[in-house]
PDB file of N, CA and C in Angstrom:
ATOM      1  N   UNK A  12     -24.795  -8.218 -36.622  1.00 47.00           N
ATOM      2  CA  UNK A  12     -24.148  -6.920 -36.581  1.00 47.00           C
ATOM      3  C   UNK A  12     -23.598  -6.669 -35.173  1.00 47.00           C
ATOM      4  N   UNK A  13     -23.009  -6.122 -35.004  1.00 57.00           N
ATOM      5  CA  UNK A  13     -22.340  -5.274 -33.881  1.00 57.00           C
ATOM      6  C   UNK A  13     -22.645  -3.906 -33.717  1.00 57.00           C
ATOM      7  N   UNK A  14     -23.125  -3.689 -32.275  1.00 69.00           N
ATOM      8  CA  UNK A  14     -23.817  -2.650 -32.222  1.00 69.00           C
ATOM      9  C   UNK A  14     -22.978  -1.710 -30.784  1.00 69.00           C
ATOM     10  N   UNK A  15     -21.881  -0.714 -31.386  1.00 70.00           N
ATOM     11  CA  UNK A  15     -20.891  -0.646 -30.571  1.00 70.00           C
ATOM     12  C   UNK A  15     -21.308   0.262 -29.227  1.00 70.00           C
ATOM     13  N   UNK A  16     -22.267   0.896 -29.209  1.00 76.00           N
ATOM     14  CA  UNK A  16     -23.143   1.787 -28.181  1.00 76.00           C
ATOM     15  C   UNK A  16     -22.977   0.543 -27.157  1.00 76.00           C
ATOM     16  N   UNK A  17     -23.844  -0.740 -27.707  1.00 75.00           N
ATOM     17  CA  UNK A  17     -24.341  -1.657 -26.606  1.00 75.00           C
ATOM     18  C   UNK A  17     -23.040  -2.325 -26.194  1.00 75.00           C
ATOM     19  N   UNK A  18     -21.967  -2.549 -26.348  1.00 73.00           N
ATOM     20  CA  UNK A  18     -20.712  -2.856 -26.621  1.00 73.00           C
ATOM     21  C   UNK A  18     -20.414  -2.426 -25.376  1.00 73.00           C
ATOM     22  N   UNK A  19     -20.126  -1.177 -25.968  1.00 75.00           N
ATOM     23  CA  UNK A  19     -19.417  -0.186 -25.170  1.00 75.00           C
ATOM     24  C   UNK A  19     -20.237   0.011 -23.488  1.00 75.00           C
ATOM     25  N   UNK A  20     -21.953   0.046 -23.378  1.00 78.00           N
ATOM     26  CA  UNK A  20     -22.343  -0.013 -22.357  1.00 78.00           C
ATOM     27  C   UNK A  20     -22.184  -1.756 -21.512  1.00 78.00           C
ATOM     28  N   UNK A  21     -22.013  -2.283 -22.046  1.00 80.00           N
ATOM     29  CA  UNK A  21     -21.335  -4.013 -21.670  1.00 80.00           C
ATOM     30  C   UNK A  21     -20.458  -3.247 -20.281  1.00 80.00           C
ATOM     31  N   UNK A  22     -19.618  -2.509 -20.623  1.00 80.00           N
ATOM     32  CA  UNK A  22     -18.531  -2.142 -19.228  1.00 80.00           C
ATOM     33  C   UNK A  22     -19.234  -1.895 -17.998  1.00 80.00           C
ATOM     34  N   UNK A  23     -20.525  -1.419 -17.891  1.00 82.00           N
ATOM     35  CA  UNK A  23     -21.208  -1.326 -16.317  1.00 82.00           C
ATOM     36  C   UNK A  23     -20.938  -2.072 -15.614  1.00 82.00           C
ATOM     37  N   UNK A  24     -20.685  -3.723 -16.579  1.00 86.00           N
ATOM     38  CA  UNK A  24     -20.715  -5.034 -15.603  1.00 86.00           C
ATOM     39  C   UNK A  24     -19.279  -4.641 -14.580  1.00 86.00           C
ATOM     40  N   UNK A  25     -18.768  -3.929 -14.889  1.00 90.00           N
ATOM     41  CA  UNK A  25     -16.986  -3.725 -14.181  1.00 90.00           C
ATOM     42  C   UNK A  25     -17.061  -2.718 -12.944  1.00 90.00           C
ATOM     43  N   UNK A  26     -17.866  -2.882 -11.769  1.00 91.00           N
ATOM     44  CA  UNK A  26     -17.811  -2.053 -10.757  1.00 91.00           C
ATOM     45  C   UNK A  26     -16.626  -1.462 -10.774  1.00 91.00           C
ATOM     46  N   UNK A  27     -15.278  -2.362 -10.379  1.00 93.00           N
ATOM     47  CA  UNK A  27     -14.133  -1.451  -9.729  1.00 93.00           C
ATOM     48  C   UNK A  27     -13.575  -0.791 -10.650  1.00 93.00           C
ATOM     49  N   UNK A  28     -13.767  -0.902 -11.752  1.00 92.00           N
ATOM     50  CA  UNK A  28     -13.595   0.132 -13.159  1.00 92.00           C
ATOM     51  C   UNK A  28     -14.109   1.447 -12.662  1.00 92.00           C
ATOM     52  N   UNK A  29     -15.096   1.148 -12.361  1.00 92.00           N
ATOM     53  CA  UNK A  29     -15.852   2.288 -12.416  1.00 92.00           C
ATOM     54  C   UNK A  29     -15.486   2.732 -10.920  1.00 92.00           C
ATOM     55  N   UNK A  30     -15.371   2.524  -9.778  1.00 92.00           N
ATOM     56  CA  UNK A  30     -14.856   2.982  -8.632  1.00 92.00           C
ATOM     57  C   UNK A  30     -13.569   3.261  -8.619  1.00 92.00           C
ATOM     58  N   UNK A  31     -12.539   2.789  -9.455  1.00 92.00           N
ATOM     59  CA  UNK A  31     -11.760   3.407  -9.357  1.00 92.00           C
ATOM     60  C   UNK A  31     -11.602   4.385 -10.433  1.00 92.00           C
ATOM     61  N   UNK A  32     -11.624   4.817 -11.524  1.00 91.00           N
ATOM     62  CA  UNK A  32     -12.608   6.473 -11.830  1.00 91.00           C
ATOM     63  C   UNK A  32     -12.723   7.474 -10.548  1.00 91.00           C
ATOM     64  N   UNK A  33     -13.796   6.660 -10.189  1.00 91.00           N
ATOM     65  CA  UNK A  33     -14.456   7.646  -8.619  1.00 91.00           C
ATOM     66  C   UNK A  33     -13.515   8.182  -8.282  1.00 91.00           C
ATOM     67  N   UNK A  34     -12.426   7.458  -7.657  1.00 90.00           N
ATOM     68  CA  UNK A  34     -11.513   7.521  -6.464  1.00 90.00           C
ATOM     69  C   UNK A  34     -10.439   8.631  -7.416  1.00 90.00           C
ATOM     70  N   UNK A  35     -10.489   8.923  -8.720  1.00 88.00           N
ATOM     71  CA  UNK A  35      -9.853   9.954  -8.989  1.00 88.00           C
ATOM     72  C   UNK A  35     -10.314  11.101  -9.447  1.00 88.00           C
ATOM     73  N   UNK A  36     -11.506  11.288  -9.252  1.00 91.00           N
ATOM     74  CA  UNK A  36     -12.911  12.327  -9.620  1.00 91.00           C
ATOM     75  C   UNK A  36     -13.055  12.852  -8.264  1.00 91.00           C
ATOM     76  N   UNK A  37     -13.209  11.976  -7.218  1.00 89.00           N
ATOM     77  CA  UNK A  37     -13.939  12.443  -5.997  1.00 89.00           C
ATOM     78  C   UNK A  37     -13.234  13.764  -5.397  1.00 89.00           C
ATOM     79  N   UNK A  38     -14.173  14.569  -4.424  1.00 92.00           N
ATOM     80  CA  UNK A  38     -13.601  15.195  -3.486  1.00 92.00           C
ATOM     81  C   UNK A  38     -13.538  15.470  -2.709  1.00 92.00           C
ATOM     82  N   UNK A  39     -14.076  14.490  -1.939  1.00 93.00           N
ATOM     83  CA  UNK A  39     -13.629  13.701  -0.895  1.00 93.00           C
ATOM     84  C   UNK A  39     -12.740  12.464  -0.574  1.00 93.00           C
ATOM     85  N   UNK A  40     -11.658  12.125  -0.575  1.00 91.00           N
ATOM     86  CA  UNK A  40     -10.937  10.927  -0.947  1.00 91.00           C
ATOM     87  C   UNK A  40     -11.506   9.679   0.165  1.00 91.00           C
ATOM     88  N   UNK A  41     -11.827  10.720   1.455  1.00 94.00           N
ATOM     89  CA  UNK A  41     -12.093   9.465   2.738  1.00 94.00           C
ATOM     90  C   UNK A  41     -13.365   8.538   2.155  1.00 94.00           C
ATOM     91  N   UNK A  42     -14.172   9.296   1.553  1.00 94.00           N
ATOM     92  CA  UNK A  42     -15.172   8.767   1.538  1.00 94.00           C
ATOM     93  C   UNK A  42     -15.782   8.303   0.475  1.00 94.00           C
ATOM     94  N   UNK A  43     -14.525   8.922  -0.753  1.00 93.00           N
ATOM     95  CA  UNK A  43     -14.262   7.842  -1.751  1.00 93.00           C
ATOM     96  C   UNK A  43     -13.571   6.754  -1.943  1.00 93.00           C
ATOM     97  N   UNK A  44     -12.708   6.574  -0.890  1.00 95.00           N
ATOM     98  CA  UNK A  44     -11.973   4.833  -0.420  1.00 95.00           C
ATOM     99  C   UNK A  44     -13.343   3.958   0.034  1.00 95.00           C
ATOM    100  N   UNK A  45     -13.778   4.435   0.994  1.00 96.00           N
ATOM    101  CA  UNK A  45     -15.079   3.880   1.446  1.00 96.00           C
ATOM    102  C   UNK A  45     -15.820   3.247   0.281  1.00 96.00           C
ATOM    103  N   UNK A  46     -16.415   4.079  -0.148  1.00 94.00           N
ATOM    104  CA  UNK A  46     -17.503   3.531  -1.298  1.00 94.00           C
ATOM    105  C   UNK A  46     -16.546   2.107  -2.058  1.00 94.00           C
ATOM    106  N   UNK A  47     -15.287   2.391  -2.405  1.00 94.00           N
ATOM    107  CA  UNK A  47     -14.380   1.638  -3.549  1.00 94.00           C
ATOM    108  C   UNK A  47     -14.343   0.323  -2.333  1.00 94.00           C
ATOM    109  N   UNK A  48     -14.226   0.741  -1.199  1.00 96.00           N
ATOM    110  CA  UNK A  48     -14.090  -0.881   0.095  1.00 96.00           C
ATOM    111  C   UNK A  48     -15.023  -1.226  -0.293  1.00 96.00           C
ATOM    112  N   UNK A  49     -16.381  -0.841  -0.192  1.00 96.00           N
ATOM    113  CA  UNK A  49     -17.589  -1.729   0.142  1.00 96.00           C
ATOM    114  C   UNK A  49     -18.086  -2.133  -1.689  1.00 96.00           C
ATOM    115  N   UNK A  50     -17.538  -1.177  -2.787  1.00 94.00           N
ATOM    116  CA  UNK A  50     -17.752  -2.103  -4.094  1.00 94.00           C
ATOM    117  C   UNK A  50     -16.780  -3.707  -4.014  1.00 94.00           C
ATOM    118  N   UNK A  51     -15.953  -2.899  -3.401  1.00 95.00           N
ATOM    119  CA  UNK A  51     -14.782  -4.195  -4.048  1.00 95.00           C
ATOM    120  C   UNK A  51     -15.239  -5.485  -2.651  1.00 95.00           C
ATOM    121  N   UNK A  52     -15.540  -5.105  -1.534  1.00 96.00           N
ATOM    122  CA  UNK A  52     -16.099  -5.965  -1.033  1.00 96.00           C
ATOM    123  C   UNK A  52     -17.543  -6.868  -1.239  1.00 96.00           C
ATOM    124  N   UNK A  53     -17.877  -6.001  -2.142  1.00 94.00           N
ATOM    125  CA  UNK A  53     -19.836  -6.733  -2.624  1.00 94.00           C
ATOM    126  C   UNK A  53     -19.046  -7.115  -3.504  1.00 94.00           C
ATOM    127  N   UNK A  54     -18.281  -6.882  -4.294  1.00 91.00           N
ATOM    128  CA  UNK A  54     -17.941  -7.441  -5.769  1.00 91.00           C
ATOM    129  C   UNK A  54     -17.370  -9.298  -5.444  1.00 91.00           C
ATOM    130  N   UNK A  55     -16.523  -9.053  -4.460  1.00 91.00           N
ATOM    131  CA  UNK A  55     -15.765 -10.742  -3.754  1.00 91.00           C
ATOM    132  C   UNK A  55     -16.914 -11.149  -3.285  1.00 91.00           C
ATOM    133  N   UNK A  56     -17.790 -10.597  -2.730  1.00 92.00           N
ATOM    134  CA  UNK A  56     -19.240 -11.567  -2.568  1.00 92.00           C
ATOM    135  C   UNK A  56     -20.142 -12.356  -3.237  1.00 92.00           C
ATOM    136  N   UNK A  57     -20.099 -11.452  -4.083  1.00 90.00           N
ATOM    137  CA  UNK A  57     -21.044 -12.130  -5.437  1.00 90.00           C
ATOM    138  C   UNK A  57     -20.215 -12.793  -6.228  1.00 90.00           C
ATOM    139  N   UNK A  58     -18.363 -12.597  -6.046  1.00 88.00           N
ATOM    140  CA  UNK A  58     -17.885 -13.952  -6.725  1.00 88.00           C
ATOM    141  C   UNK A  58     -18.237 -14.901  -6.113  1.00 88.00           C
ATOM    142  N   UNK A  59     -17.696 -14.886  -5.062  1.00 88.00           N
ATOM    143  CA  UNK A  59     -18.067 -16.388  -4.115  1.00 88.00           C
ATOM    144  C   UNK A  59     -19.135 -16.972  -4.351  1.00 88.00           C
ATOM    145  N   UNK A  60     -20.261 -15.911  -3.997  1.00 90.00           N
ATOM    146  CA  UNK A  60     -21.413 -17.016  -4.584  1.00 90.00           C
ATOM    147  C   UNK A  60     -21.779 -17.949  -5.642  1.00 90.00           C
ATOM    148  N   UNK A  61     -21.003 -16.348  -6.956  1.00 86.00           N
ATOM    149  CA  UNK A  61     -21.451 -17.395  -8.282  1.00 86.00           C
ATOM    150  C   UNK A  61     -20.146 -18.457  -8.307  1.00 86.00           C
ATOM    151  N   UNK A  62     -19.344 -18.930  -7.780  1.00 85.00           N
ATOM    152  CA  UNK A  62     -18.674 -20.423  -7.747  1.00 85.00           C
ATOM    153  C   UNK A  62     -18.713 -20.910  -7.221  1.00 85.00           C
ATOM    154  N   UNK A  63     -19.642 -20.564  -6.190  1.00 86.00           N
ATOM    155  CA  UNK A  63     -20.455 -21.654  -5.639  1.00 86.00           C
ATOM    156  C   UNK A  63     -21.528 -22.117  -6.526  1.00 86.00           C
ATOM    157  N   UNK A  64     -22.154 -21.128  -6.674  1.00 89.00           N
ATOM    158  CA  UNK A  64     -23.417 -21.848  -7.525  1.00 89.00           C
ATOM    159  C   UNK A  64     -22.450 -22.639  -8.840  1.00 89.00           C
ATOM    160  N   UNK A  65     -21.516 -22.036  -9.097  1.00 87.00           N
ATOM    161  CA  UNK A  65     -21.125 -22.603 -11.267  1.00 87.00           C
ATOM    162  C   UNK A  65     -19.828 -23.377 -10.591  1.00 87.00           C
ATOM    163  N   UNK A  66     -19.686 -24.399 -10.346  1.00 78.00           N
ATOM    164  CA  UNK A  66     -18.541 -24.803 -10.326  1.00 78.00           C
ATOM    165  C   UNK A  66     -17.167 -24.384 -10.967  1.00 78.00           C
ATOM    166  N   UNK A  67     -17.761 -24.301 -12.346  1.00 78.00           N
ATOM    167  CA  UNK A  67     -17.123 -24.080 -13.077  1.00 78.00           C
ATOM    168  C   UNK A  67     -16.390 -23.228 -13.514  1.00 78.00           C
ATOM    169  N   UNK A  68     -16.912 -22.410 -12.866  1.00 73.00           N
ATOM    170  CA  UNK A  68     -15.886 -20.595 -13.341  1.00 73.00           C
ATOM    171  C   UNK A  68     -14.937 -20.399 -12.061  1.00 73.00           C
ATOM    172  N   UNK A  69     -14.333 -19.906 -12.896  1.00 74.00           N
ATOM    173  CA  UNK A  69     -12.601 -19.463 -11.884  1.00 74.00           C
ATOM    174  C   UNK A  69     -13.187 -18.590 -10.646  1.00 74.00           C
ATOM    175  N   UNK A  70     -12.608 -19.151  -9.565  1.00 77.00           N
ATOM    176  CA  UNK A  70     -12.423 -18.279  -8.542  1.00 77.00           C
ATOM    177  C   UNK A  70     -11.341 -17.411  -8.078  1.00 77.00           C
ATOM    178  N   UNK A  71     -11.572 -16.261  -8.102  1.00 82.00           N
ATOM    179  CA  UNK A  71      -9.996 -15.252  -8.113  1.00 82.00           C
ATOM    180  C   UNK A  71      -9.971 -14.548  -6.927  1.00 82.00           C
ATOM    181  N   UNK A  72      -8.834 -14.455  -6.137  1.00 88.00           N
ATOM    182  CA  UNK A  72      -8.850 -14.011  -5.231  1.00 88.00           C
ATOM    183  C   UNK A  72      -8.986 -12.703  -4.931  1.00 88.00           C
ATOM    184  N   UNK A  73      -9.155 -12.349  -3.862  1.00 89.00           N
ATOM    185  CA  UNK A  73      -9.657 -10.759  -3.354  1.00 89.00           C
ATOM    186  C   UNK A  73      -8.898  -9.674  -4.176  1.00 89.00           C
ATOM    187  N   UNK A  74      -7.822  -9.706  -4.099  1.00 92.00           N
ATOM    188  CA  UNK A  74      -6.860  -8.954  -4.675  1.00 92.00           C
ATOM    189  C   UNK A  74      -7.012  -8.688  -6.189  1.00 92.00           C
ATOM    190  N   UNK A  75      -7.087  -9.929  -7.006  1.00 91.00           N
ATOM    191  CA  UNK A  75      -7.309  -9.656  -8.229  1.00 91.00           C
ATOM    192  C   UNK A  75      -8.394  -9.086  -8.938  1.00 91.00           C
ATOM    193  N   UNK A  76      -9.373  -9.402  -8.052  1.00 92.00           N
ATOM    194  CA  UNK A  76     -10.702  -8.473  -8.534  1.00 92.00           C
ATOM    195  C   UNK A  76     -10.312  -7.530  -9.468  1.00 92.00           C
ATOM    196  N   UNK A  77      -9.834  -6.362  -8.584  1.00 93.00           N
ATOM    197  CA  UNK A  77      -9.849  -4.595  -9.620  1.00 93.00           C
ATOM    198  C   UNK A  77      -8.636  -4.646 -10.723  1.00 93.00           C
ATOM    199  N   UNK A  78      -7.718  -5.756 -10.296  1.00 94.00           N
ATOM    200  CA  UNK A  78      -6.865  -6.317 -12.035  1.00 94.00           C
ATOM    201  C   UNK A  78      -8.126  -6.838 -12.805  1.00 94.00           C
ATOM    202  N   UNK A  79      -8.647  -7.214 -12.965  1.00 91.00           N
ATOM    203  CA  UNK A  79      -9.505  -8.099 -13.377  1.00 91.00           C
ATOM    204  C   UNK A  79     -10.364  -7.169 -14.310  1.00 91.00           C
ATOM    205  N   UNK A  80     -11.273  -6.907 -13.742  1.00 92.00           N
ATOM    206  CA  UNK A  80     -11.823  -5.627 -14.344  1.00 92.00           C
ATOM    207  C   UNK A  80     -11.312  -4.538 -15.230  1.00 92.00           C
ATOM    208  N   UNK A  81     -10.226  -4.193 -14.427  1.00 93.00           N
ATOM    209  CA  UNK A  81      -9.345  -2.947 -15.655  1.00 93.00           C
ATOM    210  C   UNK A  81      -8.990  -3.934 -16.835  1.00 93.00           C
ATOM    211  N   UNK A  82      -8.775  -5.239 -16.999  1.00 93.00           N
ATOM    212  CA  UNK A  82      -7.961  -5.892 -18.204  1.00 93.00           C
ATOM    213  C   UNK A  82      -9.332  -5.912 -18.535  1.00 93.00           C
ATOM    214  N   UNK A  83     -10.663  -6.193 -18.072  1.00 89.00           N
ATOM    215  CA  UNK A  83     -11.578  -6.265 -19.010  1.00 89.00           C
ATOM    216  C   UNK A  83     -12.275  -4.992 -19.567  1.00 89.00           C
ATOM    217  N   UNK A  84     -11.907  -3.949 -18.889  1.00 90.00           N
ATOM    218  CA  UNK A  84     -12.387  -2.493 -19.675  1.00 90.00           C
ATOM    219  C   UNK A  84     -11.047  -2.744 -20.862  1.00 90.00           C
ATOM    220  N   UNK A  85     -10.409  -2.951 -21.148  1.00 91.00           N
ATOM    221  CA  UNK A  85      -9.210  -2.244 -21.503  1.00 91.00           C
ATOM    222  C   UNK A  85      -9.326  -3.332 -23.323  1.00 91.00           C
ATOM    223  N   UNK A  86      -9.819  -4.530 -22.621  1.00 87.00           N
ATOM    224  CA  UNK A  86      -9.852  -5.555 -23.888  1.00 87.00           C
ATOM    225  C   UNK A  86     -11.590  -4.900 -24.595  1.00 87.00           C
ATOM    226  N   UNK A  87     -12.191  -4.355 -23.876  1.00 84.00           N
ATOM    227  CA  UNK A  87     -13.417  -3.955 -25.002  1.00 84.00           C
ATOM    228  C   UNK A  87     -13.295  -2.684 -25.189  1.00 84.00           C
ATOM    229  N   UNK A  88     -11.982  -1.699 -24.749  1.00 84.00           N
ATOM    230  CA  UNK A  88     -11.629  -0.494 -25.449  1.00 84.00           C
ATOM    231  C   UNK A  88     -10.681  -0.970 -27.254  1.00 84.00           C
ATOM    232  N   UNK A  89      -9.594  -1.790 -26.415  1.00 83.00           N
ATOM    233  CA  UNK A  89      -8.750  -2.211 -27.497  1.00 83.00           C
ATOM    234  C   UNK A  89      -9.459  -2.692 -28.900  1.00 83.00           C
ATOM    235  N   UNK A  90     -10.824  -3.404 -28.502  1.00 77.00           N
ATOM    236  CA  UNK A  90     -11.526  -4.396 -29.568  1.00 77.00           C
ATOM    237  C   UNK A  90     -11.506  -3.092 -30.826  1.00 77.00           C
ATOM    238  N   UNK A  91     -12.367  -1.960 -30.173  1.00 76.00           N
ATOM    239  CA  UNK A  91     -12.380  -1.232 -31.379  1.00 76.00           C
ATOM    240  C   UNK A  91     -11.344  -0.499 -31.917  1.00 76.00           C
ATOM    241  N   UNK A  92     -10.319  -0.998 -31.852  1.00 78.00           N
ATOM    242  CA  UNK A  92      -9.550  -0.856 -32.736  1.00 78.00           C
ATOM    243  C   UNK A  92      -8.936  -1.732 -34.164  1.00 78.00           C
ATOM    244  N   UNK A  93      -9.985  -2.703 -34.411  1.00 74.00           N
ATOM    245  CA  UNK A  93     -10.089  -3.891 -34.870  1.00 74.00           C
ATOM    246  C   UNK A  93     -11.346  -4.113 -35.266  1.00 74.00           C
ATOM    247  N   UNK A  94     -11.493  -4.792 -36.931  1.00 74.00           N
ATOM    248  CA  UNK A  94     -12.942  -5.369 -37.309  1.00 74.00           C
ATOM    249  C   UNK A  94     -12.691  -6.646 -37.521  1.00 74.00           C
ATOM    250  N   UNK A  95     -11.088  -7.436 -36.712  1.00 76.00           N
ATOM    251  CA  UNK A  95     -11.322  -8.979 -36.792  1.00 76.00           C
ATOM    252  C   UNK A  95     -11.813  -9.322 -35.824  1.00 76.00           C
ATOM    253  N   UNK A  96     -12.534 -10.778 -35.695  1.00 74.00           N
ATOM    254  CA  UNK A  96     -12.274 -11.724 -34.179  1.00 74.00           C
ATOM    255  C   UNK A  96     -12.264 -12.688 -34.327  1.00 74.00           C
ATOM    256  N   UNK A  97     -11.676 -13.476 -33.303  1.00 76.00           N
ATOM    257  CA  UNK A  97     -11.110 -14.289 -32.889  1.00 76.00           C
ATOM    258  C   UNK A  97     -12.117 -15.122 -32.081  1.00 76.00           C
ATOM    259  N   UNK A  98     -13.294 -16.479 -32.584  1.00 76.00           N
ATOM    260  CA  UNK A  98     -14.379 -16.830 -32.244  1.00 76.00           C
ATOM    261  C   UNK A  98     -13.651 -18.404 -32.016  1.00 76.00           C
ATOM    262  N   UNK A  99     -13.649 -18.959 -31.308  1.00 82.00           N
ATOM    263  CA  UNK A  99     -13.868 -20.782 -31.070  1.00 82.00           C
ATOM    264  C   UNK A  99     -12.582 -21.124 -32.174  1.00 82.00           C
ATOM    265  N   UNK A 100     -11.361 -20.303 -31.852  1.00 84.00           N
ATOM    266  CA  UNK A 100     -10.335 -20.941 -33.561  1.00 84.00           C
ATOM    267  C   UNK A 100     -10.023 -20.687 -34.425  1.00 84.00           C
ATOM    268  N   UNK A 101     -11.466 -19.998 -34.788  1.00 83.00           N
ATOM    269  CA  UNK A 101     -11.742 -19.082 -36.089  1.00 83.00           C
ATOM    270  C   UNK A 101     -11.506 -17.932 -35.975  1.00 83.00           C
ATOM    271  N   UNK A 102     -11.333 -17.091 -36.862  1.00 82.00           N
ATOM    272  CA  UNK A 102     -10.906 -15.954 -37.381  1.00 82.00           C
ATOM    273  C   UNK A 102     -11.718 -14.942 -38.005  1.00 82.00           C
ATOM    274  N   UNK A 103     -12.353 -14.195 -38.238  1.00 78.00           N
ATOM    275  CA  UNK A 103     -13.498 -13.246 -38.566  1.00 78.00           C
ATOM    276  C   UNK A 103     -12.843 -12.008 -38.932  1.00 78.00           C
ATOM    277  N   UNK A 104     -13.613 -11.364 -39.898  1.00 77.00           N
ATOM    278  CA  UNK A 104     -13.742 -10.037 -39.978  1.00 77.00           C
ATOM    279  C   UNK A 104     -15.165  -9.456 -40.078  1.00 77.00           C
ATOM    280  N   UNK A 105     -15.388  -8.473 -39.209  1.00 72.00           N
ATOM    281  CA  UNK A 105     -16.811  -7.976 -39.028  1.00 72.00           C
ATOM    282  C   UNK A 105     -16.888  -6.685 -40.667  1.00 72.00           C
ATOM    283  N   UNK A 106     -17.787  -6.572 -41.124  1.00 71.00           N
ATOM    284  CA  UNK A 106     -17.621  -6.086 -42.405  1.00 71.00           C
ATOM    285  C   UNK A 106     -18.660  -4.484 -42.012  1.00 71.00           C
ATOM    286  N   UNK A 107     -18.218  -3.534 -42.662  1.00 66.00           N
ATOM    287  CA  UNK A 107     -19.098  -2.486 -42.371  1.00 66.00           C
ATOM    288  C   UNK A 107     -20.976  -2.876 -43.146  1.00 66.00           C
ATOM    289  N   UNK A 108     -21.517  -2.332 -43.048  1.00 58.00           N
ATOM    290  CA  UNK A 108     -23.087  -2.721 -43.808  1.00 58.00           C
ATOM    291  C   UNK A 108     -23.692  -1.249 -43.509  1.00 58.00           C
ATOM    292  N   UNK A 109     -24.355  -0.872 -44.912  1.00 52.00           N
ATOM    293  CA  UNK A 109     -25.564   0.158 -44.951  1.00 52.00           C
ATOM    294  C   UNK A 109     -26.610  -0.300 -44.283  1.00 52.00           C
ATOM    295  N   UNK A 110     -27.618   0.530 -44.576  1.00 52.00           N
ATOM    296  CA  UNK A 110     -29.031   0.416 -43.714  1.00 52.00           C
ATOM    297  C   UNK A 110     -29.553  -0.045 -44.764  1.00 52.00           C
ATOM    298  N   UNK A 111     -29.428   0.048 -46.131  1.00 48.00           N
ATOM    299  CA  UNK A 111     -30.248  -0.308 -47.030  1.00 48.00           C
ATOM    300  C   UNK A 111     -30.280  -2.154 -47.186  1.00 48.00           C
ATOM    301  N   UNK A 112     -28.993  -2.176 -46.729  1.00 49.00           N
ATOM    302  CA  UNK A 112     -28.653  -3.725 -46.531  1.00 49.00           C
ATOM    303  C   UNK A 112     -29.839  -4.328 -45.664  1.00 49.00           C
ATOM    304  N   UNK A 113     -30.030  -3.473 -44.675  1.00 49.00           N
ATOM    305  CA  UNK A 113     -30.973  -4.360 -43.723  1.00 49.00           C
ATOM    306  C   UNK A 113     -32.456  -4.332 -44.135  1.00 49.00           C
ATOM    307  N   UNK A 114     -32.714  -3.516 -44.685  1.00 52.00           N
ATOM    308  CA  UNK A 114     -34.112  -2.981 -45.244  1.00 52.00           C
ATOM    309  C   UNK A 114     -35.038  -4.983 -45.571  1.00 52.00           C
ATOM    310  N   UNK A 115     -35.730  -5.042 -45.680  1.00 56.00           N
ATOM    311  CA  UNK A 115     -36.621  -6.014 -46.274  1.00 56.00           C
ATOM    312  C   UNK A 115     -36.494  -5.890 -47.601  1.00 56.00           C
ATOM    313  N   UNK A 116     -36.516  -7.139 -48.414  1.00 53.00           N
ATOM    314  CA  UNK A 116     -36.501  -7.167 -49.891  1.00 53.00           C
ATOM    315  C   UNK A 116     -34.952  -6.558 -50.486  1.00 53.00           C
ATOM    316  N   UNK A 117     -34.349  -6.189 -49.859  1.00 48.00           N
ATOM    317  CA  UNK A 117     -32.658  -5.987 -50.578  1.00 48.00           C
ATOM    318  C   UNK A 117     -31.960  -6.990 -50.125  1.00 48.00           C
ATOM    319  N   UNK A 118     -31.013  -7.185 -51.327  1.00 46.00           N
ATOM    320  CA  UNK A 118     -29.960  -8.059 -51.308  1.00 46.00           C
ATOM    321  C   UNK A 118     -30.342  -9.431 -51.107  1.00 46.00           C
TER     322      UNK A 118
END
């Protein structure tokens, strides 16, 4: 099942998502640039590290970070607008289900 609460809380992983929000909430702007420097600067830190540690995953430069993030809030807003996906090729449709479905001894 898909459980769209937990889905939807998945986006925490997106600091500059979320700092940049801030930066149009705040009221203070000086010292809401600040906070958004030092996310987006811990954020290029902990890339670096993890490609160092994973070879394997893309390393993106400074800049792209807060692109990065907004395309990934934006692709798990878009999802729910959709009960297909798109898995390894394959093609899916996620199907609605009762509770009675899940119960023990039905179906």
């Amino acid at each position: 099942s898909v459980a769209p609460v937990g889905f939807a809380l998945s986006s925490v992983q997106f600091p500059l998502f979320w700092g940049l929000l801030m930066l149009g909430a705040a009221d203070d702007p000086v010292q809401a640039w600040l906070a958004f420097a030092a996310i987006w600067l811990l954020r290029g830190v902990f890339s670096a590290i993890r490609s160092r540690l994973l070879p394997q995953s893309a390393r993106l430069p400074m800049w792209a970070l807060p692109l990065r993030d907004l395309l990934s809030v934006a692709v798990i807003l878009s999802s729910y607008r959709s009960n297909r996906v798109a898995w390894r090729g394959q093609e899916h449709q996620v199907m609605a289900f009762t509770r009675a479905e899940l119960e023990p001894g039905r179906g």
